[in-house]
């Protein structure tokens, strides 16, 4: 270290002062009172404070991301939901540079194994954690990740970032996407950039709105897409770029939260809603069977712009008139809007059948009034962006 004349004098003074205190008879180099005061002040300055890192908790539910493969090259031969999130987070390098990370092991199973009642508890857990954390990452399997994400999107009360992630390859194989996805999900949650966006799905360096995203391939790491509309943004190392706003993010703070406050209902109150798939000359059996099984609502995944066969259509009309079953019409094509309405039928807009089922299930859990439910589909279920007046 090179000392400037000023710092040399100050250092000498401090050393001399210490020597004088120990040996009063020893004289030291005389120095002005101004230098003395400055030197003493420098010695007593508090250390500069380091900004606290954002607090992010990872809530783990299992899935491929926590999978253990037979060996390092078994990309499809593995047991999902094996590793513990605490150990996975410990293995992540440089996490202390982006967030103060904690973990909670909610479960360790495939995404399709969870019941709606368990998702009810997961949503409440997310809100509980967000009372003290700046963001939450939920890890799940990818099979039904889009449905879990949309359930959280519609029920979590806090506007703080909620990021759902997973992987297409288990943690223990070469070239796994698991570590990068977990790290980037934590980074995105810590950034705060998706506050008021609702739940956001992040995989493959891209993040998508829960309402719009869907799984498009059984094996590829770029499986999640938002058909036609595109992703919200992406992550390139330290760069987090948001290029699109979803409808939720543009709502005012007082209108942002949905009506679906799970604390107001029991987990056993979640309505039974099914999906009937349309195809050439489809019979009435699916709709009839669902009604007999106690379904309060049915989503039709229709051909083209949402069409169903005559047999399905007749069964739908009967179910509404005689049992009060409410229907939502969607298209099986993978993208595009649906505008089909009628007695007991609500247009699903651009929601796919899986997402429409989640919204209809929650709607029927809080109301049996057709017009009220239709209103919720036209507001909280709508993907249309409305720019606030300026």
GROMACS .gro file of N, CA, C and O in nm, residues 201-249:
model
  196
  201UNK      N    1  -4.427  -1.818  -1.538
  201UNK     CA    2  -4.358  -1.945  -1.560
  201UNK      C    3  -4.224  -1.918  -1.628
  201UNK      O    4  -4.219  -1.848  -1.729
  202UNK      N    5  -4.115  -1.973  -1.573
  202UNK     CA    6  -3.981  -1.949  -1.626
  202UNK      C    7  -3.908  -2.081  -1.653
  202UNK      O    8  -3.884  -2.158  -1.562
  203UNK      N    9  -3.877  -2.106  -1.779
  203UNK     CA   10  -3.790  -2.216  -1.819
  203UNK      C   11  -3.712  -2.174  -1.943
  203UNK      O   12  -3.757  -2.087  -2.018
  204UNK      N   13  -3.595  -2.236  -1.960
  204UNK     CA   14  -3.520  -2.218  -2.083
  204UNK      C   15  -3.485  -2.070  -2.108
  204UNK      O   16  -3.488  -2.022  -2.222
  205UNK      N   17  -3.456  -1.997  -2.002
  205UNK     CA   18  -3.420  -1.854  -2.008
  205UNK      C   19  -3.534  -1.764  -2.052
  205UNK      O   20  -3.513  -1.646  -2.080
  206UNK      N   21  -3.657  -1.816  -2.058
  206UNK     CA   22  -3.772  -1.737  -2.100
  206UNK      C   23  -3.877  -1.738  -1.989
  206UNK      O   24  -3.889  -1.835  -1.915
  207UNK      N   25  -3.954  -1.629  -1.979
  207UNK     CA   26  -4.065  -1.631  -1.883
  207UNK      C   27  -4.194  -1.586  -1.951
  207UNK      O   28  -4.194  -1.502  -2.040
  208UNK      N   29  -4.304  -1.651  -1.908
  208UNK     CA   30  -4.433  -1.639  -1.973
  208UNK      C   31  -4.543  -1.612  -1.871
  208UNK      O   32  -4.531  -1.652  -1.754
  209UNK      N   33  -4.651  -1.550  -1.915
  209UNK     CA   34  -4.768  -1.531  -1.830
  209UNK      C   35  -4.837  -1.664  -1.808
  209UNK      O   36  -4.857  -1.742  -1.902
  210UNK      N   37  -4.876  -1.691  -1.684
  210UNK     CA   38  -4.938  -1.819  -1.650
  210UNK      C   39  -5.065  -1.844  -1.731
  210UNK      O   40  -5.095  -1.957  -1.768
  211UNK      N   41  -5.142  -1.739  -1.757
  211UNK     CA   42  -5.268  -1.755  -1.831
  211UNK      C   43  -5.248  -1.807  -1.971
  211UNK      O   44  -5.330  -1.882  -2.024
  212UNK      N   45  -5.138  -1.772  -2.035
  212UNK     CA   46  -5.121  -1.796  -2.178
  212UNK      C   47  -5.029  -1.911  -2.214
  212UNK      O   48  -5.035  -1.963  -2.325
  213UNK      N   49  -4.942  -1.950  -2.123
  213UNK     CA   50  -4.837  -2.045  -2.158
  213UNK      C   51  -4.889  -2.188  -2.161
  213UNK      O   52  -4.984  -2.224  -2.090
  214UNK      N   53  -4.827  -2.272  -2.243
  214UNK     CA   54  -4.865  -2.413  -2.250
  214UNK      C   55  -4.744  -2.498  -2.288
  214UNK      O   56  -4.649  -2.450  -2.350
  215UNK      N   57  -4.749  -2.623  -2.247
  215UNK     CA   58  -4.643  -2.717  -2.282
  215UNK      C   59  -4.669  -2.771  -2.422
  215UNK      O   60  -4.779  -2.819  -2.451
  216UNK      N   61  -4.569  -2.765  -2.509
  216UNK     CA   62  -4.590  -2.798  -2.650
  216UNK      C   63  -4.513  -2.921  -2.697
  216UNK      O   64  -4.534  -2.966  -2.810
  217UNK      N   65  -4.424  -2.975  -2.613
  217UNK     CA   66  -4.345  -3.090  -2.656
  217UNK      C   67  -4.315  -3.178  -2.536
  217UNK      O   68  -4.297  -3.129  -2.425
  218UNK      N   69  -4.309  -3.309  -2.560
  218UNK     CA   70  -4.292  -3.404  -2.450
  218UNK      C   71  -4.151  -3.407  -2.393
  218UNK      O   72  -4.132  -3.440  -2.276
  219UNK      N   73  -4.049  -3.370  -2.473
  219UNK     CA   74  -3.911  -3.386  -2.430
  219UNK      C   75  -3.823  -3.263  -2.443
  219UNK      O   76  -3.726  -3.248  -2.370
  220UNK      N   77  -3.848  -3.175  -2.537
  220UNK     CA   78  -3.757  -3.065  -2.566
  220UNK      C   79  -3.751  -2.964  -2.452
  220UNK      O   80  -3.851  -2.937  -2.385
  221UNK      N   81  -3.634  -2.904  -2.432
  221UNK     CA   82  -3.616  -2.808  -2.323
  221UNK      C   83  -3.685  -2.675  -2.350
  221UNK      O   84  -3.707  -2.596  -2.259
  222UNK      N   85  -3.720  -2.649  -2.476
  222UNK     CA   86  -3.792  -2.525  -2.510
  222UNK      C   87  -3.942  -2.553  -2.525
  222UNK      O   88  -4.011  -2.489  -2.603
  223UNK      N   89  -3.993  -2.646  -2.446
  223UNK     CA   90  -4.130  -2.695  -2.461
  223UNK      C   91  -4.237  -2.590  -2.430
  223UNK      O   92  -4.344  -2.592  -2.489
  224UNK      N   93  -4.210  -2.497  -2.338
  224UNK     CA   94  -4.315  -2.402  -2.300
  224UNK      C   95  -4.317  -2.281  -2.393
  224UNK      O   96  -4.215  -2.215  -2.414
  225UNK      N   97  -4.436  -2.255  -2.446
  225UNK     CA   98  -4.455  -2.143  -2.538
  225UNK      C   99  -4.586  -2.071  -2.507
  225UNK      O  100  -4.678  -2.129  -2.447
  226UNK      N  101  -4.594  -1.947  -2.549
  226UNK     CA  102  -4.719  -1.873  -2.548
  226UNK      C  103  -4.761  -1.858  -2.693
  226UNK      O  104  -4.708  -1.773  -2.764
  227UNK      N  105  -4.853  -1.945  -2.741
  227UNK     CA  106  -4.886  -1.947  -2.884
  227UNK      C  107  -4.930  -1.810  -2.936
  227UNK      O  108  -5.012  -1.742  -2.875
  228UNK      N  109  -4.871  -1.772  -3.047
  228UNK     CA  110  -4.902  -1.649  -3.121
  228UNK      C  111  -4.861  -1.522  -3.048
  228UNK      O  112  -4.809  -1.429  -3.109
  229UNK      N  113  -4.887  -1.514  -2.918
  229UNK     CA  114  -4.864  -1.389  -2.846
  229UNK      C  115  -4.719  -1.371  -2.802
  229UNK      O  116  -4.669  -1.261  -2.795
  230UNK      N  117  -4.652  -1.481  -2.769
  230UNK     CA  118  -4.511  -1.474  -2.732
  230UNK      C  119  -4.486  -1.455  -2.583
  230UNK      O  120  -4.575  -1.423  -2.505
  231UNK      N  121  -4.361  -1.474  -2.546
  231UNK     CA  122  -4.318  -1.467  -2.406
  231UNK      C  123  -4.326  -1.324  -2.354
  231UNK      O  124  -4.338  -1.227  -2.429
  232UNK      N  125  -4.317  -1.313  -2.220
  232UNK     CA  126  -4.310  -1.181  -2.158
  232UNK      C  127  -4.169  -1.123  -2.171
  232UNK      O  128  -4.151  -1.002  -2.189
  233UNK      N  129  -4.070  -1.208  -2.160
  233UNK     CA  130  -3.932  -1.162  -2.167
  233UNK      C  131  -3.836  -1.277  -2.149
  233UNK      O  132  -3.876  -1.394  -2.147
  234UNK      N  133  -3.707  -1.244  -2.135
  234UNK     CA  134  -3.609  -1.349  -2.118
  234UNK      C  135  -3.491  -1.301  -2.035
  234UNK      O  136  -3.477  -1.182  -2.004
  235UNK      N  137  -3.408  -1.397  -1.994
  235UNK     CA  138  -3.294  -1.372  -1.907
  235UNK      C  139  -3.166  -1.410  -1.980
  235UNK      O  140  -3.151  -1.523  -2.026
  236UNK      N  141  -3.076  -1.314  -1.990
  236UNK     CA  142  -2.943  -1.338  -2.045
  236UNK      C  143  -2.840  -1.299  -1.940
  236UNK      O  144  -2.802  -1.183  -1.929
  237UNK      N  145  -2.800  -1.396  -1.861
  237UNK     CA  146  -2.710  -1.376  -1.748
  237UNK      C  147  -2.762  -1.265  -1.658
  237UNK      O  148  -2.866  -1.279  -1.595
  238UNK      N  149  -2.695  -1.149  -1.649
  238UNK     CA  150  -2.738  -1.043  -1.559
  238UNK      C  151  -2.851  -0.959  -1.618
  238UNK      O  152  -2.908  -0.874  -1.548
  239UNK      N  153  -2.879  -0.977  -1.744
  239UNK     CA  154  -2.982  -0.898  -1.811
  239UNK      C  155  -3.118  -0.967  -1.805
  239UNK      O  156  -3.134  -1.077  -1.857
  240UNK      N  157  -3.213  -0.902  -1.740
  240UNK     CA  158  -3.351  -0.950  -1.737
  240UNK      C  159  -3.434  -0.852  -1.817
  240UNK      O  160  -3.449  -0.735  -1.779
  241UNK      N  161  -3.486  -0.895  -1.930
  241UNK     CA  162  -3.558  -0.807  -2.020
  241UNK      C  163  -3.707  -0.842  -2.021
  241UNK      O  164  -3.744  -0.958  -2.046
  242UNK      N  165  -3.792  -0.744  -1.993
  242UNK     CA  166  -3.937  -0.760  -1.999
  242UNK      C  167  -3.986  -0.682  -2.121
  242UNK      O  168  -3.969  -0.561  -2.127
  243UNK      N  169  -4.047  -0.751  -2.216
  243UNK     CA  170  -4.088  -0.688  -2.341
  243UNK      C  171  -4.239  -0.682  -2.361
  243UNK      O  172  -4.285  -0.621  -2.457
  244UNK      N  173  -4.314  -0.746  -2.273
  244UNK     CA  174  -4.459  -0.747  -2.291
  244UNK      C  175  -4.529  -0.741  -2.156
  244UNK      O  176  -4.482  -0.802  -2.060
  245UNK      N  177  -4.637  -0.666  -2.150
  245UNK     CA  178  -4.716  -0.658  -2.028
  245UNK      C  179  -4.841  -0.744  -2.045
  245UNK      O  180  -4.906  -0.740  -2.150
  246UNK      N  181  -4.874  -0.822  -1.942
  246UNK     CA  182  -4.999  -0.897  -1.948
  246UNK      C  183  -5.112  -0.813  -1.888
  246UNK      O  184  -5.089  -0.706  -1.830
  247UNK      N  185  -5.234  -0.860  -1.902
  247UNK     CA  186  -5.350  -0.782  -1.856
  247UNK      C  187  -5.345  -0.758  -1.706
  247UNK      O  188  -5.379  -0.649  -1.659
  248UNK      N  189  -5.300  -0.858  -1.627
  248UNK     CA  190  -5.295  -0.842  -1.482
  248UNK      C  191  -5.205  -0.727  -1.441
  248UNK      O  192  -5.236  -0.650  -1.350
  249UNK      N  193  -5.091  -0.715  -1.506
  249UNK     CA  194  -4.993  -0.615  -1.465
  249UNK      C  195  -5.041  -0.472  -1.486
  249UNK      O  196  -4.991  -0.379  -1.423
   0.00000   0.00000   0.00000
